[in-house]
Amino acid sequence: MQNEQKPLLSLSQLTKIYGSLAANDLIDLNVFSGSIHAILGENGAGKSTLMKLVYGVETPDAGEIHWNGQKVNNWNPAVARRLGIGMVFQHFSLFETLSVVENIALTIEGSRPELIERIRKIGADYQLEIDPMAMVNSLSVGQRQRVEIIRCLMQDLKLLILDEPTSVLPPQHVGALFDALRKLQNDGVAILYISHKLEEIRELCDVATILRDGKVTGTVDPNQSTAQELATLMIGRSIPKIDRHDSQNKTKSEVLAIRNLSVKNLDPFGADLRNCNLNVFGGEIVGIAGVSGNGQQELGRIISGEELNSDLNPSSIEMFGQSVKGKGVIERRDLGFSFVPEERLGRGAVPSMSLRQNSLLTAFKKGMLKKGFIQSDRVAEYTDQCISEFSVKASGSSATANSLSGGNLQKFLVGRELCLQPKLLFLSQPTWGVDVGSANEIRRKLINLRDAGVAILVVSEELEELFEITDRMYVLRSGSLSPSMKTSEVTPDEIGEYMIGEKREEMDHAISV
Amino acid sequence: MTPLEFFLSGTMSAATVFLLAALGELVAEKSGMLNLGVEGMMAISAAVGFVVTYQTGSHIFGFSIAAVAGIFVSLIFALVSITFLANQVATGLAVGILSLGVSALIGKKYESLTISAPDPIFIPGLSDIPFIGAVFFQQNIVVYCAILMSVMIAFCLNKTRLGLAIRACGENPKAAEALSYSVWKIRYGAVAFGGMMAGFAGAYASTIYTPLWADGMIAGRGWIAVALVVFGTWKTSRIFLGAYLFGMVTLGELVVQSLGFAVPSQFLTAMPFVITIVVLAIISADMSRLRLHAPYSLGETYDGSESR
């Protein structure tokens, strides 16, 4: 039936080139009113670039965009919005120091009381309630997403683009989002839904276009294809399963212990840490789940030693049985601690420095210095070892860090730390923005490392990842840690309840213990 | 006029220089542009304003051309830092230093000449009230205009769509662009507005407050205006209070000297700067206040395309 209808939006041979890389290569795509159309692909497959072209944020290098059968020239966000295209960004385009209604007033005409009235009405119609007077910086990530969706709904909406909308939501809130999207679909709105999560696409969408390396590899009905078929289209081969097994040789002594840790945050938009208790033993992987912005960064900086809080109790943070209060990053590394931060460029690596120089930064105690002078051959040897052991794709050890793709740089950084043979490893979002293949390799290495007796702590937003590799899990929400849970005895839904705070009493109970 | 009346009415007059320049810098910084060339813009406008007023005898003409000079200098800053993406701090300093030099050149032939300041406005009734009339209602029209400007700018930034757009650009230019606001236009406009206000401040200093030209007469007041914006944590009302506070300190220096206290004059001249440093240190220690009002992308070059 849809094929007789004229497409609302039609892209033909759309191409976008960044440097020598074709991020989008001759893309053809037809989107119909009243359909939820998935754009499926791995990180780096070109999904986000394609959406930026559709929304007019970027200009295509070749190809045409047709709207209702008419060719549109001079495509830009203003034109796109006038035609009725709205976009909900992955990293929100909201202004933190403005209120909800002020943010909306930036794009929608109308007096303030009028806008407030309309925000309330749309909130009620679509079950997207939000306080129009609230400041954006006080809103949770899920609420910010609502604001963006409401902002799109306040224009005469024909096509809504959502970029990985569920990546920021706890599982329980996904259902409400899907309900709102289905209601929009019934109202005749076309929806472009970008995701790399196969299951949710099978649940929600009626067409799926799959991208790989900037090219369309297929357009299918997701309900008629198996997850395995979709995965094959997406990565070009089937995904190797990680063989999950529980820790066998957990040690008796705590390698990392955090007790009754409370830290007041100076940044009003950050989270305070409240009475956190956590321990990691040798030979186990412990995960911290939760939506970011709930104290992950703050906790991470305290564990890494980047933030030395003088008010802490000496017993509130211990490594290898001794207090590390007041000990800086280097002193902690000397004890056998190692750390991979979530921002690869800037915190994990110096972007403009070569891989060699970047390995020197953390591994300089591995015989790389003689009386303060750099032993270049030793540095090169160490770097080459990281590159080959972790199959990093780089033009060599003298390539600069920012010339590597996200996945390869992450492999290199994890490799750099693992080659130090740490006894305690702390990773934050270890596979964020990393392609499926590399992510699997990294996870496998972590499990091997654990089996060799290393204590590993992983902070991640991806529940699937935590369920794949961890032995125990905590949930961090509003700066409080949940009780420890055995991964094999807990379900994603239970973790989700902690993420949205439905298990509040138990958390309070955990705090009072 | 009693000494107290002189002190208070002089405070209003001295504060106006700070207030005009700081209001302009506030608008520029709200859009994300940190223009450190205020001192230079004021100096050039002071020289131009003085020369034009001296030659034509018209203060209005002097003010207008001074504003044009301020805008011109600010546009050089905008061109280099917005269009050519140069570092804002370096560009602002360079343009500021250049302008200081140019101001000396323009004013060379007029060194130490004086003109007569226009008469203050005399409001029948109000100006006759004892004390209050002498302090508040015998001021130059520019003093009142500056106060009016503060109210208008506060209203514009907080209650109008234009104000929202300016703040949006300073907060998150990428997002503003995605909402189809032209960051380029808004920032150019905000910087030019800052230039115009610095122009008024300069002209006020050289043709009304102290109606003479001397090389280096701005004497750091442009820097105080920049500091005032941080001092007032980017809020118009606090900047207003800060400007009047500094006006008072400036006047205090004169009063203490004229009363013959044995305080070295260098110490008093340094006071506004010492106070600025102390207050800035106190304010910066309270991160939450800074974070709530400071434009998040202040001083960051925005290249218009998404880096990927």
Short mmCIF file of N, CA, C and O in Angstrom, two decimals, chain A residues 70-169:
data_model
loop_
_atom_site.label_atom_id
_atom_site.label_comp_id
_atom_site.label_asym_id
_atom_site.label_seq_id
_atom_site.Cartn_x
_atom_site.Cartn_y
_atom_site.Cartn_z
N GLN A 70 8.82 17.37 -4.75
CA GLN A 70 9.46 18.59 -5.26
C GLN A 70 10.93 18.58 -4.87
O GLN A 70 11.27 18.30 -3.74
N LYS A 71 11.79 18.93 -5.80
CA LYS A 71 13.20 19.06 -5.46
C LYS A 71 13.41 20.31 -4.60
O LYS A 71 12.85 21.36 -4.88
N VAL A 72 14.15 20.17 -3.51
CA VAL A 72 14.40 21.32 -2.65
C VAL A 72 15.86 21.74 -2.79
O VAL A 72 16.77 20.93 -2.65
N ASN A 73 16.06 23.00 -3.12
CA ASN A 73 17.41 23.54 -3.17
C ASN A 73 17.67 24.31 -1.88
O ASN A 73 16.75 24.61 -1.13
N ASN A 74 18.92 24.68 -1.65
CA ASN A 74 19.29 25.48 -0.48
C ASN A 74 18.71 24.92 0.80
O ASN A 74 18.07 25.60 1.57
N TRP A 75 18.91 23.66 0.98
CA TRP A 75 18.38 22.99 2.16
C TRP A 75 19.12 23.48 3.39
O TRP A 75 20.35 23.47 3.42
N ASN A 76 18.44 23.94 4.40
CA ASN A 76 19.07 24.28 5.68
C ASN A 76 18.05 24.10 6.80
O ASN A 76 16.87 23.88 6.52
N PRO A 77 18.48 24.16 8.06
CA PRO A 77 17.55 23.86 9.15
C PRO A 77 16.28 24.72 9.13
O PRO A 77 15.20 24.23 9.45
N ALA A 78 16.42 25.99 8.71
CA ALA A 78 15.23 26.85 8.68
C ALA A 78 14.22 26.34 7.65
O ALA A 78 13.03 26.25 7.93
N VAL A 79 14.72 25.98 6.46
CA VAL A 79 13.83 25.44 5.42
C VAL A 79 13.22 24.13 5.93
O VAL A 79 12.01 23.91 5.83
N ALA A 80 14.08 23.27 6.49
CA ALA A 80 13.61 21.97 6.96
C ALA A 80 12.49 22.15 7.97
O ALA A 80 11.46 21.47 7.91
N ARG A 81 12.69 23.11 8.90
CA ARG A 81 11.66 23.29 9.91
C ARG A 81 10.38 23.86 9.33
O ARG A 81 9.29 23.48 9.73
N ARG A 82 10.54 24.75 8.34
CA ARG A 82 9.35 25.32 7.72
C ARG A 82 8.53 24.23 7.03
O ARG A 82 7.30 24.27 7.02
N LEU A 83 9.23 23.25 6.45
CA LEU A 83 8.52 22.17 5.78
C LEU A 83 7.88 21.20 6.77
O LEU A 83 7.09 20.35 6.39
N GLY A 84 8.25 21.32 8.05
CA GLY A 84 7.64 20.44 9.05
C GLY A 84 8.54 19.31 9.50
O GLY A 84 8.06 18.23 9.88
N ILE A 85 9.85 19.52 9.42
CA ILE A 85 10.78 18.49 9.91
C ILE A 85 11.29 18.91 11.28
O ILE A 85 11.71 20.04 11.49
N GLY A 86 11.21 18.00 12.23
CA GLY A 86 11.73 18.28 13.56
C GLY A 86 12.76 17.23 13.92
O GLY A 86 12.68 16.09 13.46
N MET A 87 13.75 17.62 14.70
CA MET A 87 14.78 16.64 15.04
C MET A 87 15.06 16.67 16.55
O MET A 87 15.16 17.72 17.16
N VAL A 88 15.19 15.48 17.11
CA VAL A 88 15.59 15.34 18.50
C VAL A 88 17.03 14.83 18.49
O VAL A 88 17.30 13.74 17.99
N PHE A 89 17.92 15.65 18.99
CA PHE A 89 19.33 15.33 18.86
C PHE A 89 19.78 14.34 19.93
O PHE A 89 19.23 14.28 21.02
N GLN A 90 20.85 13.62 19.60
CA GLN A 90 21.41 12.65 20.55
C GLN A 90 22.04 13.40 21.72
O GLN A 90 21.84 13.06 22.87
N HIS A 91 22.81 14.42 21.37
CA HIS A 91 23.31 15.30 22.42
C HIS A 91 22.45 16.55 22.30
O HIS A 91 22.49 17.23 21.30
N PHE A 92 21.66 16.81 23.31
CA PHE A 92 20.55 17.72 23.14
C PHE A 92 20.97 19.13 22.77
O PHE A 92 22.00 19.62 23.17
N SER A 93 20.10 19.75 21.99
CA SER A 93 20.37 21.13 21.59
C SER A 93 19.56 22.06 22.46
O SER A 93 18.84 22.90 21.99
N LEU A 94 19.65 21.86 23.76
CA LEU A 94 18.94 22.73 24.67
C LEU A 94 19.95 23.62 25.38
O LEU A 94 21.13 23.29 25.44
N PHE A 95 19.46 24.72 25.93
CA PHE A 95 20.34 25.66 26.60
C PHE A 95 20.13 25.54 28.11
O PHE A 95 19.04 25.79 28.60
N GLU A 96 21.20 25.16 28.79
CA GLU A 96 21.08 24.80 30.21
C GLU A 96 20.64 25.95 31.10
O GLU A 96 19.94 25.74 32.08
N THR A 97 21.06 27.16 30.77
CA THR A 97 20.75 28.26 31.68
C THR A 97 19.41 28.92 31.37
O THR A 97 19.07 29.91 31.97
N LEU A 98 18.68 28.36 30.41
CA LEU A 98 17.35 28.90 30.11
C LEU A 98 16.28 27.93 30.63
O LEU A 98 16.54 26.75 30.80
N SER A 99 15.09 28.45 30.85
CA SER A 99 14.00 27.58 31.29
C SER A 99 13.41 26.85 30.09
O SER A 99 13.74 27.15 28.95
N VAL A 100 12.53 25.89 30.37
CA VAL A 100 11.91 25.11 29.31
C VAL A 100 11.20 26.02 28.32
O VAL A 100 11.39 25.93 27.10
N VAL A 101 10.38 26.93 28.85
CA VAL A 101 9.59 27.78 27.95
C VAL A 101 10.51 28.74 27.17
O VAL A 101 10.28 29.00 26.00
N GLU A 102 11.59 29.19 27.79
CA GLU A 102 12.52 30.06 27.06
C GLU A 102 13.19 29.30 25.93
O GLU A 102 13.37 29.83 24.83
N ASN A 103 13.55 28.05 26.19
CA ASN A 103 14.14 27.24 25.14
C ASN A 103 13.19 27.09 23.96
O ASN A 103 13.58 27.14 22.81
N ILE A 104 11.91 26.89 24.30
CA ILE A 104 10.93 26.70 23.24
C ILE A 104 10.66 28.02 22.52
O ILE A 104 10.48 28.05 21.30
N ALA A 105 10.67 29.12 23.28
CA ALA A 105 10.41 30.42 22.67
C ALA A 105 11.48 30.79 21.64
O ALA A 105 11.26 31.66 20.79
N LEU A 106 12.63 30.13 21.71
CA LEU A 106 13.68 30.42 20.73
C LEU A 106 13.27 30.00 19.33
O LEU A 106 13.77 30.53 18.35
N THR A 107 12.40 29.00 19.22
CA THR A 107 12.02 28.55 17.88
C THR A 107 10.55 28.73 17.57
O THR A 107 10.17 28.73 16.42
N ILE A 108 9.72 28.84 18.58
CA ILE A 108 8.28 28.89 18.34
C ILE A 108 7.77 30.30 18.65
O ILE A 108 8.06 30.85 19.71
N GLU A 109 7.00 30.84 17.75
CA GLU A 109 6.42 32.17 17.96
C GLU A 109 5.31 32.09 19.00
O GLU A 109 4.67 31.06 19.15
N GLY A 110 5.10 33.17 19.69
CA GLY A 110 3.97 33.20 20.61
C GLY A 110 4.36 33.86 21.91
O GLY A 110 5.53 33.90 22.27
N SER A 111 3.37 34.37 22.63
CA SER A 111 3.66 35.01 23.91
C SER A 111 3.93 33.92 24.93
O SER A 111 3.57 32.76 24.74
N ARG A 112 4.56 34.31 26.03
CA ARG A 112 4.96 33.32 27.02
C ARG A 112 3.76 32.55 27.60
O ARG A 112 3.79 31.32 27.62
N PRO A 113 2.70 33.24 28.05
CA PRO A 113 1.56 32.49 28.60
C PRO A 113 0.98 31.50 27.58
O PRO A 113 0.62 30.38 27.92
N GLU A 114 0.93 31.94 26.32
CA GLU A 114 0.42 31.07 25.26
C GLU A 114 1.27 29.81 25.14
O GLU A 114 0.75 28.70 25.07
N LEU A 115 2.60 30.01 25.11
CA LEU A 115 3.51 28.87 24.95
C LEU A 115 3.38 27.92 26.14
O LEU A 115 3.33 26.71 25.97
N ILE A 116 3.29 28.50 27.35
CA ILE A 116 3.17 27.65 28.54
C ILE A 116 1.92 26.79 28.44
O ILE A 116 1.94 25.59 28.70
N GLU A 117 0.82 27.42 27.99
CA GLU A 117 -0.44 26.71 27.83
C GLU A 117 -0.27 25.55 26.84
O GLU A 117 -0.70 24.43 27.09
N ARG A 118 0.38 25.85 25.71
CA ARG A 118 0.54 24.81 24.67
C ARG A 118 1.45 23.68 25.14
O ARG A 118 1.21 22.51 24.85
N ILE A 119 2.52 24.03 25.90
CA ILE A 119 3.41 22.98 26.41
C ILE A 119 2.63 22.04 27.33
O ILE A 119 2.74 20.81 27.24
N ARG A 120 1.77 22.63 28.19
CA ARG A 120 0.97 21.81 29.10
C ARG A 120 0.03 20.90 28.32
O ARG A 120 -0.14 19.74 28.63
N LYS A 121 -0.59 21.46 27.25
CA LYS A 121 -1.59 20.70 26.50
C LYS A 121 -0.92 19.52 25.78
O LYS A 121 -1.39 18.39 25.85
N ILE A 122 0.18 19.80 25.08
CA ILE A 122 0.88 18.72 24.38
C ILE A 122 1.36 17.67 25.38
O ILE A 122 1.26 16.47 25.15
N GLY A 123 1.84 18.15 26.53
CA GLY A 123 2.28 17.23 27.56
C GLY A 123 1.17 16.27 27.96
O GLY A 123 1.38 15.07 28.10
N ALA A 124 -0.03 16.82 28.09
CA ALA A 124 -1.16 15.98 28.49
C ALA A 124 -1.58 15.05 27.36
O ALA A 124 -1.84 13.86 27.57
N ASP A 125 -1.62 15.57 26.12
CA ASP A 125 -2.06 14.76 24.97
C ASP A 125 -1.16 13.56 24.73
O ASP A 125 -1.61 12.48 24.38
N TYR A 126 0.14 13.76 24.87
CA TYR A 126 1.09 12.70 24.51
C TYR A 126 1.76 12.06 25.72
O TYR A 126 2.73 11.34 25.58
N GLN A 127 1.26 12.37 26.91
CA GLN A 127 1.89 11.89 28.14
C GLN A 127 3.37 12.26 28.19
O GLN A 127 4.24 11.43 28.45
N LEU A 128 3.64 13.52 27.84
CA LEU A 128 5.00 14.02 27.93
C LEU A 128 5.00 15.23 28.87
O LEU A 128 5.42 16.31 28.51
N GLU A 129 4.51 15.02 30.10
CA GLU A 129 4.37 16.15 31.01
C GLU A 129 5.73 16.72 31.40
O GLU A 129 6.68 15.98 31.65
N ILE A 130 5.77 18.04 31.45
CA ILE A 130 7.00 18.73 31.87
C ILE A 130 6.60 20.08 32.46
O ILE A 130 5.60 20.66 32.04
N ASP A 131 7.34 20.54 33.44
CA ASP A 131 7.06 21.86 34.02
C ASP A 131 7.68 22.94 33.13
O ASP A 131 8.89 23.01 33.01
N PRO A 132 6.85 23.78 32.50
CA PRO A 132 7.38 24.74 31.53
C PRO A 132 8.35 25.75 32.15
O PRO A 132 9.19 26.31 31.46
N MET A 133 8.23 25.97 33.47
CA MET A 133 9.07 26.99 34.09
C MET A 133 10.40 26.43 34.61
O MET A 133 11.25 27.17 35.05
N ALA A 134 10.55 25.11 34.55
CA ALA A 134 11.77 24.51 35.11
C ALA A 134 12.99 24.93 34.30
O ALA A 134 12.92 25.10 33.09
N MET A 135 14.12 25.11 34.99
CA MET A 135 15.36 25.39 34.29
C MET A 135 15.87 24.08 33.71
O MET A 135 15.81 23.03 34.36
N VAL A 136 16.40 24.14 32.50
CA VAL A 136 16.82 22.90 31.84
C VAL A 136 17.90 22.18 32.64
O VAL A 136 17.92 20.96 32.71
N ASN A 137 18.78 22.95 33.30
CA ASN A 137 19.87 22.27 34.01
C ASN A 137 19.38 21.44 35.18
O ASN A 137 20.09 20.60 35.69
N SER A 138 18.13 21.65 35.61
CA SER A 138 17.63 20.86 36.72
C SER A 138 16.91 19.60 36.22
O SER A 138 16.44 18.80 37.02
N LEU A 139 16.80 19.43 34.91
CA LEU A 139 16.03 18.31 34.37
C LEU A 139 16.92 17.08 34.17
O LEU A 139 18.11 17.20 33.89
N SER A 140 16.31 15.91 34.27
CA SER A 140 17.04 14.68 33.98
C SER A 140 17.17 14.55 32.46
O SER A 140 16.50 15.25 31.70
N VAL A 141 18.02 13.62 32.03
CA VAL A 141 18.23 13.45 30.61
C VAL A 141 16.93 13.08 29.89
O VAL A 141 16.63 13.58 28.82
N GLY A 142 16.13 12.22 30.53
CA GLY A 142 14.88 11.81 29.92
C GLY A 142 13.92 13.00 29.78
O GLY A 142 13.24 13.14 28.76
N GLN A 143 13.91 13.86 30.78
CA GLN A 143 13.03 15.04 30.71
C GLN A 143 13.49 16.01 29.62
O GLN A 143 12.69 16.62 28.94
N ARG A 144 14.80 16.10 29.46
CA ARG A 144 15.31 16.97 28.40
C ARG A 144 14.86 16.47 27.04
O ARG A 144 14.52 17.23 26.14
N GLN A 145 14.86 15.15 26.90
CA GLN A 145 14.41 14.58 25.64
C GLN A 145 12.94 14.96 25.39
O GLN A 145 12.56 15.29 24.28
N ARG A 146 12.15 14.91 26.47
CA ARG A 146 10.75 15.32 26.32
C ARG A 146 10.65 16.75 25.81
O ARG A 146 9.83 17.03 24.94
N VAL A 147 11.47 17.63 26.38
CA VAL A 147 11.42 19.03 25.96
C VAL A 147 11.69 19.12 24.46
O VAL A 147 11.01 19.83 23.72
N GLU A 148 12.68 18.38 24.00
CA GLU A 148 13.00 18.42 22.57
C GLU A 148 11.85 17.90 21.72
O GLU A 148 11.53 18.44 20.66
N ILE A 149 11.24 16.82 22.19
CA ILE A 149 10.12 16.26 21.41
C ILE A 149 8.96 17.26 21.40
O ILE A 149 8.36 17.52 20.36
N ILE A 150 8.66 17.84 22.57
CA ILE A 150 7.57 18.82 22.64
C ILE A 150 7.86 19.98 21.69
O ILE A 150 6.98 20.46 20.97
N ARG A 151 9.11 20.41 21.69
CA ARG A 151 9.46 21.53 20.80
C ARG A 151 9.16 21.17 19.34
O ARG A 151 8.66 21.98 18.58
N CYS A 152 9.46 19.94 18.95
CA CYS A 152 9.15 19.51 17.58
C CYS A 152 7.64 19.47 17.36
O CYS A 152 7.15 19.84 16.30
N LEU A 153 6.90 19.00 18.39
CA LEU A 153 5.45 18.85 18.23
C LEU A 153 4.74 20.19 18.13
O LEU A 153 3.63 20.27 17.64
N MET A 154 5.39 21.25 18.61
CA MET A 154 4.72 22.55 18.61
C MET A 154 4.73 23.19 17.24
O MET A 154 4.03 24.16 17.00
N GLN A 155 5.55 22.68 16.33
CA GLN A 155 5.44 23.17 14.96
C GLN A 155 4.49 22.23 14.21
O GLN A 155 4.08 21.22 14.75
N ASP A 156 4.19 22.58 12.98
CA ASP A 156 3.31 21.73 12.18
C ASP A 156 4.15 20.56 11.69
O ASP A 156 4.77 20.62 10.65
N LEU A 157 4.17 19.49 12.48
CA LEU A 157 5.15 18.42 12.28
C LEU A 157 4.72 17.41 11.21
O LEU A 157 3.62 16.88 11.26
N LYS A 158 5.62 17.17 10.24
CA LYS A 158 5.35 16.15 9.22
C LYS A 158 6.32 14.98 9.35
O LYS A 158 6.00 13.85 9.05
N LEU A 159 7.56 15.33 9.75
CA LEU A 159 8.60 14.30 9.84
C LEU A 159 9.41 14.55 11.11
O LEU A 159 9.90 15.65 11.34
N LEU A 160 9.51 13.54 11.94
CA LEU A 160 10.28 13.66 13.17
C LEU A 160 11.50 12.76 13.09
O LEU A 160 11.39 11.58 12.74
N ILE A 161 12.67 13.33 13.38
CA ILE A 161 13.90 12.55 13.35
C ILE A 161 14.38 12.35 14.78
O ILE A 161 14.50 13.31 15.53
N LEU A 162 14.64 11.11 15.15
CA LEU A 162 15.17 10.85 16.49
C LEU A 162 16.50 10.12 16.36
O LEU A 162 16.58 9.10 15.68
N ASP A 163 17.52 10.67 17.02
CA ASP A 163 18.86 10.08 16.92
C ASP A 163 19.16 9.31 18.20
O ASP A 163 19.36 9.90 19.25
N GLU A 164 19.17 8.01 18.13
CA GLU A 164 19.44 7.13 19.28
C GLU A 164 18.68 7.58 20.53
O GLU A 164 19.28 7.80 21.58
N PRO A 165 17.35 7.71 20.44
CA PRO A 165 16.63 8.30 21.57
C PRO A 165 16.67 7.46 22.84
O PRO A 165 16.56 8.00 23.93
N THR A 166 16.81 6.15 22.73
CA THR A 166 16.74 5.34 23.95
C THR A 166 18.08 5.18 24.63
O THR A 166 18.15 4.64 25.72
N SER A 167 19.15 5.67 24.00
CA SER A 167 20.46 5.46 24.61
C SER A 167 20.57 6.19 25.94
O SER A 167 21.42 5.87 26.75
N VAL A 168 19.71 7.19 26.15
CA VAL A 168 19.80 7.96 27.40
C VAL A 168 18.70 7.60 28.38
O VAL A 168 18.58 8.21 29.43
N LEU A 169 17.87 6.62 28.04
CA LEU A 169 16.72 6.33 28.89
C LEU A 169 16.88 5.02 29.64
O LEU A 169 17.42 4.06 29.10
#
